[in-house]
C-alpha positions as a LaTeX table, in Angstrom:
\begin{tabular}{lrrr}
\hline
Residue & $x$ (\AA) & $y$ (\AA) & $z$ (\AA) \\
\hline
Unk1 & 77.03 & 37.68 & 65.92 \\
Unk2 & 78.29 & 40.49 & 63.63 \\
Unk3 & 80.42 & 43.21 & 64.65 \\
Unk4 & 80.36 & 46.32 & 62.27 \\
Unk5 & 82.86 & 49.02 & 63.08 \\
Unk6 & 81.49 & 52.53 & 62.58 \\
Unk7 & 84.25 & 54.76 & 64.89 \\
Unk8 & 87.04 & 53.66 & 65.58 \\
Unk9 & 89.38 & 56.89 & 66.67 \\
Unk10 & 89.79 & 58.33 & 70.63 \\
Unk11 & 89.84 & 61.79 & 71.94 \\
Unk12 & 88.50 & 63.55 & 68.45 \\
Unk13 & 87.54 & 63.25 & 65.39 \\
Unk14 & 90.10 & 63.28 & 62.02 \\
Unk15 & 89.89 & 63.16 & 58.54 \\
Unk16 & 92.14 & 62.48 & 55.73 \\
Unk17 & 93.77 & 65.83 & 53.88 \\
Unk18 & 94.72 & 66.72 & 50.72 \\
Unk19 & 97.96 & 66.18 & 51.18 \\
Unk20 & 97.53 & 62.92 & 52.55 \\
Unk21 & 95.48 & 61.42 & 50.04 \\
Unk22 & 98.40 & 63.17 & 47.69 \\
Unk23 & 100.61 & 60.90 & 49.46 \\
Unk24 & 98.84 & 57.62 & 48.89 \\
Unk25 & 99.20 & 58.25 & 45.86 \\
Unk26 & 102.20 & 59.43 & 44.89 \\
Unk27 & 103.51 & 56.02 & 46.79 \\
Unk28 & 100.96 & 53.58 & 45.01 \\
Unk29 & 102.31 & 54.92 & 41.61 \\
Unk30 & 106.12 & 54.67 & 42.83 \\
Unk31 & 104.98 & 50.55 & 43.88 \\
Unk32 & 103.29 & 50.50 & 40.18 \\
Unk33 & 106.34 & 51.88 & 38.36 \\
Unk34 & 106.86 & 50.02 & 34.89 \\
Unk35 & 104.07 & 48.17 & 35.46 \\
Unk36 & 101.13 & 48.73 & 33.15 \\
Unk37 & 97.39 & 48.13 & 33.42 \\
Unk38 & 94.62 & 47.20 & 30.71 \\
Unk39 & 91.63 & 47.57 & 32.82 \\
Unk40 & 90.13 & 48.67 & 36.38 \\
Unk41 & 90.24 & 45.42 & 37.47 \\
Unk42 & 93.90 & 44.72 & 37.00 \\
Unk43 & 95.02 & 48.05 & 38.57 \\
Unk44 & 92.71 & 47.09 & 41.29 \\
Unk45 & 93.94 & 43.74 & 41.95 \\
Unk46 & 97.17 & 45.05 & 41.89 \\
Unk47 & 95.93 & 47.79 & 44.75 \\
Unk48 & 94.85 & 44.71 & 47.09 \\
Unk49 & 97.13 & 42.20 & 46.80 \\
Unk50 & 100.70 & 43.96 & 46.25 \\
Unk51 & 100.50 & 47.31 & 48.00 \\
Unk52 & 99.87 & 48.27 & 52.18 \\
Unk53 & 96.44 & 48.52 & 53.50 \\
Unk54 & 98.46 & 52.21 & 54.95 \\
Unk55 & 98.37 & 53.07 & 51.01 \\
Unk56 & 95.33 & 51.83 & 49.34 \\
Unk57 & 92.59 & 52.37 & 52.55 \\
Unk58 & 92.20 & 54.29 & 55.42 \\
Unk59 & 92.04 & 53.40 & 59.58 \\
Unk60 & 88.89 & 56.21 & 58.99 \\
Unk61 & 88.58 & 58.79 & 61.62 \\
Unk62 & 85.18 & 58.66 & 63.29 \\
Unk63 & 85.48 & 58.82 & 67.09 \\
Unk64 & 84.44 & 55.28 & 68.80 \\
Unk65 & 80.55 & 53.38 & 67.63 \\
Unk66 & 80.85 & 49.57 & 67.78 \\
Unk67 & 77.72 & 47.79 & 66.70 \\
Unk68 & 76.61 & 44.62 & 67.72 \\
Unk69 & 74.80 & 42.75 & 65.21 \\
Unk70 & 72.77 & 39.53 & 67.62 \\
Unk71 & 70.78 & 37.67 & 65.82 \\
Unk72 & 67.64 & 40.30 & 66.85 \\
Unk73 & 65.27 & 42.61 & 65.54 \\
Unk74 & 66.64 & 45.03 & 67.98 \\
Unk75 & 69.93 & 47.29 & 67.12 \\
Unk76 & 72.92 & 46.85 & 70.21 \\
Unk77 & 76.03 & 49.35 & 69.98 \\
Unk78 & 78.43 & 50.42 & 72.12 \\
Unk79 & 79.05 & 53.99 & 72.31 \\
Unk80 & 77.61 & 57.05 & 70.38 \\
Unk81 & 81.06 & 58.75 & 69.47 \\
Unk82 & 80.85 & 60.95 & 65.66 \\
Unk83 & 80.55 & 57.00 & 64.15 \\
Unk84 & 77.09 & 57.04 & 65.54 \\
Unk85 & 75.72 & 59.54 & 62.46 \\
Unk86 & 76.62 & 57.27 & 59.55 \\
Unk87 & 75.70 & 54.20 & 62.17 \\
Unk88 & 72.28 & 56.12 & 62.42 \\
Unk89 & 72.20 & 56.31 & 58.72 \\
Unk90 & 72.46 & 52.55 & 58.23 \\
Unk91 & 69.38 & 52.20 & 60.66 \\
Unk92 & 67.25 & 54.25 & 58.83 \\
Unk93 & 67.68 & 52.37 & 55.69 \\
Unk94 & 67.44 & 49.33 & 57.01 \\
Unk95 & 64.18 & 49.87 & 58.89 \\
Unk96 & 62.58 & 51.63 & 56.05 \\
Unk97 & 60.44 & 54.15 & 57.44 \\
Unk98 & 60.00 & 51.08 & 60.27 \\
Unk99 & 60.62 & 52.54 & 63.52 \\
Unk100 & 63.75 & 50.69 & 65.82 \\
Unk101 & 64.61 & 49.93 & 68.88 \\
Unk102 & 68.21 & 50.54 & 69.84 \\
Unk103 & 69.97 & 49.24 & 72.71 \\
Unk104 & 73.37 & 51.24 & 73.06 \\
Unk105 & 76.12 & 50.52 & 75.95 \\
Unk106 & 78.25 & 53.26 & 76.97 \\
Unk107 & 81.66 & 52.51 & 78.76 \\
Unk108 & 81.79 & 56.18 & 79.84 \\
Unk109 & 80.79 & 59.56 & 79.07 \\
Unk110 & 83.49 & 61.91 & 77.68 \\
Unk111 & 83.03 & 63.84 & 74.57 \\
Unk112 & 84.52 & 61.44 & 71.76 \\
Unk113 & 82.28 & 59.18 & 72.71 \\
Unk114 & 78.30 & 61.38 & 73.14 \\
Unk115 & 79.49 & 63.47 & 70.64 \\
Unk116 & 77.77 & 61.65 & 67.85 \\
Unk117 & 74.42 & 61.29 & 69.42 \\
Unk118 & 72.80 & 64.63 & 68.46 \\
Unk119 & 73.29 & 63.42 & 64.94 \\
Unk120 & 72.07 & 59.82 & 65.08 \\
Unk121 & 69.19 & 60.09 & 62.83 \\
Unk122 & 66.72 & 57.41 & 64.43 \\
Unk123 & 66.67 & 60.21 & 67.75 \\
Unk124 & 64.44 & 62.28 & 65.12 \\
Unk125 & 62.00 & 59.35 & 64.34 \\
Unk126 & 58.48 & 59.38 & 65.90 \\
Unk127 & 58.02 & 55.91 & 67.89 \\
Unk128 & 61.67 & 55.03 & 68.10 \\
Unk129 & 62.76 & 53.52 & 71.24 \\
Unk130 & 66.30 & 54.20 & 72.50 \\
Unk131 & 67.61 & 52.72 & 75.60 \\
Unk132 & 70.87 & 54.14 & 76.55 \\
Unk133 & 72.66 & 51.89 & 79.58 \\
Unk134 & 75.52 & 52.66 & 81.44 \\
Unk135 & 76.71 & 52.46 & 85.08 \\
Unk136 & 77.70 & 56.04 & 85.39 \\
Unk137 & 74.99 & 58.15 & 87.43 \\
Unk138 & 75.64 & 61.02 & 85.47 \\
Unk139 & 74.73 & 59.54 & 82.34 \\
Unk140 & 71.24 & 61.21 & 81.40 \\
Unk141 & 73.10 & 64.06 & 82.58 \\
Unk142 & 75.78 & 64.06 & 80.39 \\
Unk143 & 73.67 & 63.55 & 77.45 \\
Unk144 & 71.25 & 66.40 & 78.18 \\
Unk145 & 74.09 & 68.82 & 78.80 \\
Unk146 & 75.32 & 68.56 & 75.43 \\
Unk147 & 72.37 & 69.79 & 74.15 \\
Unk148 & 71.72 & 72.22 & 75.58 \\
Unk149 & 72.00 & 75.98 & 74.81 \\
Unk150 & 73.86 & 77.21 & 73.71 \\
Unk151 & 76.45 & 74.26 & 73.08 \\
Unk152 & 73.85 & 72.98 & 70.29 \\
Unk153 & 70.67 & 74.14 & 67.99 \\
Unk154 & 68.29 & 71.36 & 69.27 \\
Unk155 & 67.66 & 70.26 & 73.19 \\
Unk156 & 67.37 & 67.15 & 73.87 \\
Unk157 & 63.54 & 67.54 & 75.31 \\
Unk158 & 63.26 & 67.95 & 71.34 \\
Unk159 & 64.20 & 64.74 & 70.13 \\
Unk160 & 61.15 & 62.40 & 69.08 \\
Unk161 & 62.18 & 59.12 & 70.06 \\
Unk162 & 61.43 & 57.20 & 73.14 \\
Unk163 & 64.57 & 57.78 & 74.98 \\
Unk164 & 65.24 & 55.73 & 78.08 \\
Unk165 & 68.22 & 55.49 & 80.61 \\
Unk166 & 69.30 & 52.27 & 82.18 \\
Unk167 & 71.24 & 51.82 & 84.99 \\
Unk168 & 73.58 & 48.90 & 85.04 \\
Unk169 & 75.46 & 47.32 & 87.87 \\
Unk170 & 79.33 & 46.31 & 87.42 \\
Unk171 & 79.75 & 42.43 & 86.94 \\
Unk172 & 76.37 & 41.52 & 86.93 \\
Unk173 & 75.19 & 39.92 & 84.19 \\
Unk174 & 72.05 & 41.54 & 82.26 \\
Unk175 & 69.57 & 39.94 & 79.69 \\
Unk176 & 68.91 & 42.50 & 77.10 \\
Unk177 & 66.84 & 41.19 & 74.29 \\
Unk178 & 68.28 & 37.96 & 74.47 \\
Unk179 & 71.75 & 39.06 & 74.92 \\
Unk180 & 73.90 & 38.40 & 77.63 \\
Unk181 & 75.79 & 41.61 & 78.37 \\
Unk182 & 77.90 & 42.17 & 81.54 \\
Unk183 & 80.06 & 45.24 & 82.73 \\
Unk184 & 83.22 & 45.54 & 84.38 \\
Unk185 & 85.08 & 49.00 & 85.71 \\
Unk186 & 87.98 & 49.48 & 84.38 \\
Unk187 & 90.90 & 52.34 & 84.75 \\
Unk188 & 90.27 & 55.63 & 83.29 \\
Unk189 & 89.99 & 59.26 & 84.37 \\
Unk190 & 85.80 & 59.43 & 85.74 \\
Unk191 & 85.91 & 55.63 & 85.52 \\
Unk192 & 84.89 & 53.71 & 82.42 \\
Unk193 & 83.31 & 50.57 & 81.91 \\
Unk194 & 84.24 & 47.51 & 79.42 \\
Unk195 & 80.95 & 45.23 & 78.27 \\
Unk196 & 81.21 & 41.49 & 77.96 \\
Unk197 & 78.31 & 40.45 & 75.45 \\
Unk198 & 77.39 & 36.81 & 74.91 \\
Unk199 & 75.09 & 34.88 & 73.48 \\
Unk200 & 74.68 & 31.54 & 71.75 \\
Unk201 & 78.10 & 30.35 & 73.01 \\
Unk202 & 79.78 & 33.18 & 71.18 \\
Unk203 & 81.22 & 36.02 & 72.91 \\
Unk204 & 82.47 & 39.71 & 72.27 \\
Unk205 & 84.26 & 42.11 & 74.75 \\
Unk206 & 84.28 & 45.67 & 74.07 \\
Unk207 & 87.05 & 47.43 & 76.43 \\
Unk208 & 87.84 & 50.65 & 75.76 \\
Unk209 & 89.61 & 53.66 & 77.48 \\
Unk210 & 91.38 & 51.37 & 79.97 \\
Unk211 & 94.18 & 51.46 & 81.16 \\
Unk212 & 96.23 & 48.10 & 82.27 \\
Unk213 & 99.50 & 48.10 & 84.93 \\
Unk214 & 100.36 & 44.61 & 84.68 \\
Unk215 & 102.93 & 44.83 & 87.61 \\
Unk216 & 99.52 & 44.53 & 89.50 \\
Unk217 & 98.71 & 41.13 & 89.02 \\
Unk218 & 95.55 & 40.95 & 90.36 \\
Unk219 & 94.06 & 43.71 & 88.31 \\
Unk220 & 95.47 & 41.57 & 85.46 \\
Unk221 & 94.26 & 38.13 & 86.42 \\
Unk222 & 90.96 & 40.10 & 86.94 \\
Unk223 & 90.90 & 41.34 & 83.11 \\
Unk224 & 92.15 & 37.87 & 82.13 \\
Unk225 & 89.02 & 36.69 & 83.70 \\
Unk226 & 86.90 & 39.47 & 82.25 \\
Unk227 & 88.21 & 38.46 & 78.38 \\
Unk228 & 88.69 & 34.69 & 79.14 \\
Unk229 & 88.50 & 32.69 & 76.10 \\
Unk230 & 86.73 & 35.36 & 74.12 \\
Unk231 & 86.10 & 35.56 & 70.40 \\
Unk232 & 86.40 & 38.72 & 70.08 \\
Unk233 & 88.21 & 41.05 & 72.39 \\
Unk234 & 88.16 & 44.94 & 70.96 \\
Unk235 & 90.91 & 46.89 & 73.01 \\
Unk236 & 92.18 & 50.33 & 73.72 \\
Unk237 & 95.93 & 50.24 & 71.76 \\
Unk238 & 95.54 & 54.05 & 71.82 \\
Unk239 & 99.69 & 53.87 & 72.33 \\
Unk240 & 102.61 & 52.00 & 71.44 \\
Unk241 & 104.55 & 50.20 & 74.60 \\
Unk242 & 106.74 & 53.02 & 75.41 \\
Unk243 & 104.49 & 55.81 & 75.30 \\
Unk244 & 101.74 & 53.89 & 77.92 \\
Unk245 & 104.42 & 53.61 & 80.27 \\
Unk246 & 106.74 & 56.61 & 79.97 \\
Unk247 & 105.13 & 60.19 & 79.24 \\
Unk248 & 101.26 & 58.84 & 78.89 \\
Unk249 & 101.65 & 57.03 & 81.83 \\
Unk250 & 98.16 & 57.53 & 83.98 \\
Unk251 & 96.46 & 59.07 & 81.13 \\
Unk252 & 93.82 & 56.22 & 81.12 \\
Unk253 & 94.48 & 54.11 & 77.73 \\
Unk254 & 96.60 & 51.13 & 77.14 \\
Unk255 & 98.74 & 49.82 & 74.18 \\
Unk256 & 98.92 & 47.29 & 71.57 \\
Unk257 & 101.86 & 44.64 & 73.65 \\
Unk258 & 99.17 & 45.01 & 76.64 \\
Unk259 & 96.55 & 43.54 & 74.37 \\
Unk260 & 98.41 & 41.01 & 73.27 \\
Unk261 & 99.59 & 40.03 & 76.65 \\
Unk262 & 95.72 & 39.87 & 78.49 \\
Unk263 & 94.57 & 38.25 & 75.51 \\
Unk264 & 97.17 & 35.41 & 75.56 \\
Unk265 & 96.93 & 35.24 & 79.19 \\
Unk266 & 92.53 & 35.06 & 78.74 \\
Unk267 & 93.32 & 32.38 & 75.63 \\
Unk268 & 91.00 & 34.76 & 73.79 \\
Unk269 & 90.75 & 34.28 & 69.81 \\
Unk270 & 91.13 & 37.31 & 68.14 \\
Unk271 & 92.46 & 41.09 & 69.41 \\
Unk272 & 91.06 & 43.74 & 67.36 \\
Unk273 & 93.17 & 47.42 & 68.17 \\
Unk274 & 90.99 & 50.25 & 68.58 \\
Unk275 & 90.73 & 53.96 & 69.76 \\
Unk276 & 93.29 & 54.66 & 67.64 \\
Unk277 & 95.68 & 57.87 & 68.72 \\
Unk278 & 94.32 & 60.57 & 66.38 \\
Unk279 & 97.54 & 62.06 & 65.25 \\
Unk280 & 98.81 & 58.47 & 64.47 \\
Unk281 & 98.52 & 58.27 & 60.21 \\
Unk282 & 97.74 & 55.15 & 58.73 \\
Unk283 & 100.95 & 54.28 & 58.23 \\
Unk284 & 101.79 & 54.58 & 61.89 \\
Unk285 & 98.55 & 52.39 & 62.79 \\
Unk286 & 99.45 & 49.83 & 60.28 \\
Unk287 & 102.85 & 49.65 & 62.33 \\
Unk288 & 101.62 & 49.39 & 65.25 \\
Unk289 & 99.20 & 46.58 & 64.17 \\
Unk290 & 102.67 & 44.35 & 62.41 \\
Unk291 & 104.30 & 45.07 & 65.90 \\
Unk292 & 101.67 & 43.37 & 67.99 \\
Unk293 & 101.57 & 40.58 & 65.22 \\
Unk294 & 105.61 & 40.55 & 65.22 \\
Unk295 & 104.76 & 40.17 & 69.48 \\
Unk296 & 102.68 & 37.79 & 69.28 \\
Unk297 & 104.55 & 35.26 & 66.83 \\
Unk298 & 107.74 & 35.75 & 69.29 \\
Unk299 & 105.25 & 35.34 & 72.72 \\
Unk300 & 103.11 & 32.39 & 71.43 \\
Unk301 & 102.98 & 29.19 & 73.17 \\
Unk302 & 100.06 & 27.01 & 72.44 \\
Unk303 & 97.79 & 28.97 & 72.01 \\
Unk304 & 97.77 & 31.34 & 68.77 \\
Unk305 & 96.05 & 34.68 & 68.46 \\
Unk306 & 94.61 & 36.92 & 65.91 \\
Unk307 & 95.36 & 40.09 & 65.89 \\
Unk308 & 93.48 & 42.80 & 63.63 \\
Unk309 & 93.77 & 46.31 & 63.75 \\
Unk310 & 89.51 & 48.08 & 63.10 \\
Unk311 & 88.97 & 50.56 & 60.94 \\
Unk312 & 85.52 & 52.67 & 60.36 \\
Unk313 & 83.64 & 49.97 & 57.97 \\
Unk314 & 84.83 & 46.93 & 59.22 \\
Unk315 & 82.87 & 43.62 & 59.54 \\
Unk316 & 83.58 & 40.87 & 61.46 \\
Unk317 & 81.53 & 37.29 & 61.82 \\
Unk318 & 81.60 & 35.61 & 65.46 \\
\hline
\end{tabular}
C-alpha cells in the first residue's frame, strides 16, 4: 500500500503569507552566511541536508484528505477536507478522460473535513462512481446541506457522478474492493470514527479527531487493540501535552505524547502526526514532531517506533 497525504490541517484551512515565506528566507540566508554557491544544485543540496525542514518546506495547509493507494484500480481516501480538490486533480490525470471509481471513508462530518468535496473534480465526470461510507446517519445529509442554496453555486442533485452512501457498522470488518477496512468510534464532539484498513498482511489506521484520557484504561487498552501492531498509525497530535489536558481539555483531539504512548503500547511501526493545529507555524509543528521523537527515545523499551510528522504531498510505502 501507498499512502499519499493531500490535507493534513484541522478545523480550517491556512496558507503560507508573505511574511512568512519572507521569513524562510531571511533565516536560510543567515544558515548560508559566507558560504557561496556555483550552481542550483549546490545551493540546493545545501537546502536539504544542512537547514530545518521548518525553513526549506512547508507542513501545507489543506484541511484533512488521506489517500489510500491498495494495489486496485479503484481510488480509497479518507476524508474530503479542502485536500480533496488537488486529490481530485490527481484523479483526473491519472484516469485520463477514464472514468473512476472512488471509495472515500469519512471519520465524521464537520466542515474541515466535507468542505473539499464540492471541488473534487471527478463529482463533475459523467459515469464516475463515488461511494461515500461512514457510520454517521446524517451523512448524505451533511453532504447535501452544504450545497445547497444559498451556502454554494451548484446543488448537489447537480453533480454528474454516480454518488452512493454506505452505511458502515463500528468494528465490523468490511471488504471493499479487496480491502479490509474496519471502523471504530472514537471521542469527539458528534462522534467520529477511526478506519483500520488492511490488506495483504499490511495495515494502515487512520484516527483522527479523537480524543484519548489514558487514566481510563480500558478506553486505552481498547485503542491499543484498535492500532495493534500497525504499520502505519496516522493520529490526531492537533496539541502539545499540556494544552490536551489543561485549557483544550474535552475539545475532542489528542496530542503528540498520546500518540506515542498508544502506539508503543499497540507495538505499532510508525506514528505519523496529523490534523495539525492551524495557527501552529512550521516551526512550531517541526517542534512538536522532535518532542515526540525526544519521547520516544527516553520511553523506548524493546520495541522502537517511527515517528513522522505528514505534510500535504507526502508519500509513504507500507
Amino acid at each position: 500500500m501507498r499512502i499519499r497525504f493531500w490535507g493534513t490541517r484541522g478545523s480550517i484551512p491556512v496558507a503560507l503569507t508573505s511574511v512568512d515565506i519572507r521569513d524562510k528566507l531571511a533565516l536560510a540566508l543567515l544558515e548560508a552566511s559566507g558560504r557561496r554557491f556555483d550552481s542550483y544544485e549546490e545551493a540546493h543540496d545545501f537546502a536539504s541536508s544542512e537547514l530545518d525542514f521548518s525553513v526549506t518546506n512547508t507542513f501545507g495547509g489543506h484541511t484533512p484528505c488521506v489517500e489510500i493507494e491498495a494495489d486496485s484500480e479503484e481510488y480509497f481516501v479518507c476524508d474530503m477536507g479542502s485536500g480533496a480538490r488537488p486529490f481530485g486533480v490527481h484523479v483526473l490525470a491519472k484516469q485520463a478522460r477514464r472514468p473512476a471509481t472512488v471509495n472515500v471513508f469519512m471519520s465524521h462530518v464537520h466542515w474541515d473535513h466535507i468542505m473539499g468535496f464540492p471541488f473534487f473534480g471527478p463529482a463533475y465526470v459523467p459515469n464516475t462512481k463515488i461511494r461515500i461510507h461512514g457510520c454517521h446517519d446524517v451523512l448524505e445529509q451533511a453532504f447535501r446541506l452544504q450545497q445547497a442554496a444559498p451556502c454554494f453555486p451548484v446543488d448537489f442533485s447537480q453533480l454528474a457522478a454516480n454518488i452512493e452512501f454506505v452505511k458502515l457498522e463500528p468494528d465490523k470488518p468490511n471488504l471493499v474492493s479487496g480491502l479490509t477496512v474496519i471502523p471504530h468510534l472514537q471521542l469527539h464532539s458528534g462522534d467520529s470514527y477511526g478506519y483500520r484498513f488492511e490488506k495483504d498482511g499490511k495495515s494502515v489506521v487512520y484516527s483522527t479527531d479523537s480524543e484519548h484520557k489514558l487514566e481510563n484504561r480500558a478506553e486505552a487498552e481498547g485503542f491499543a487493540a484498535f492500532f495493534k501492531e500497525a504499520d502505519v498509525v496516522i493520529f490526531d497530535a492537533m496539541y502539545a501535552l499540556a494544552e490536551a489536558i489543561s485549557v483544550k481539555a474535552d475539545w475532542g483531539h489528542s496530542s503528540n505524547i498520546v500518540g506515542v504512548e498508544l502506539c508503543q503500547m499497540a507495538r505499532a511501526k510508525h506514528l505519523v502526526l496529523f490534523h495539525h493545529e492551524p495557527a501552529n507555524d512550521d516551526a512550531t509543528l517541526e517542534s512538536l514532531l522532535k518532542e515526540a521523537r525526544r519521547f520516544e527515545e527516553l520511553t523506548r523499551s524493546d520495541h522502537a517506533l517511527k515517528v513522522s510528522a505528514s505534510y500535504d504531498g507526502l508519500e509513504l510505502d507500507v
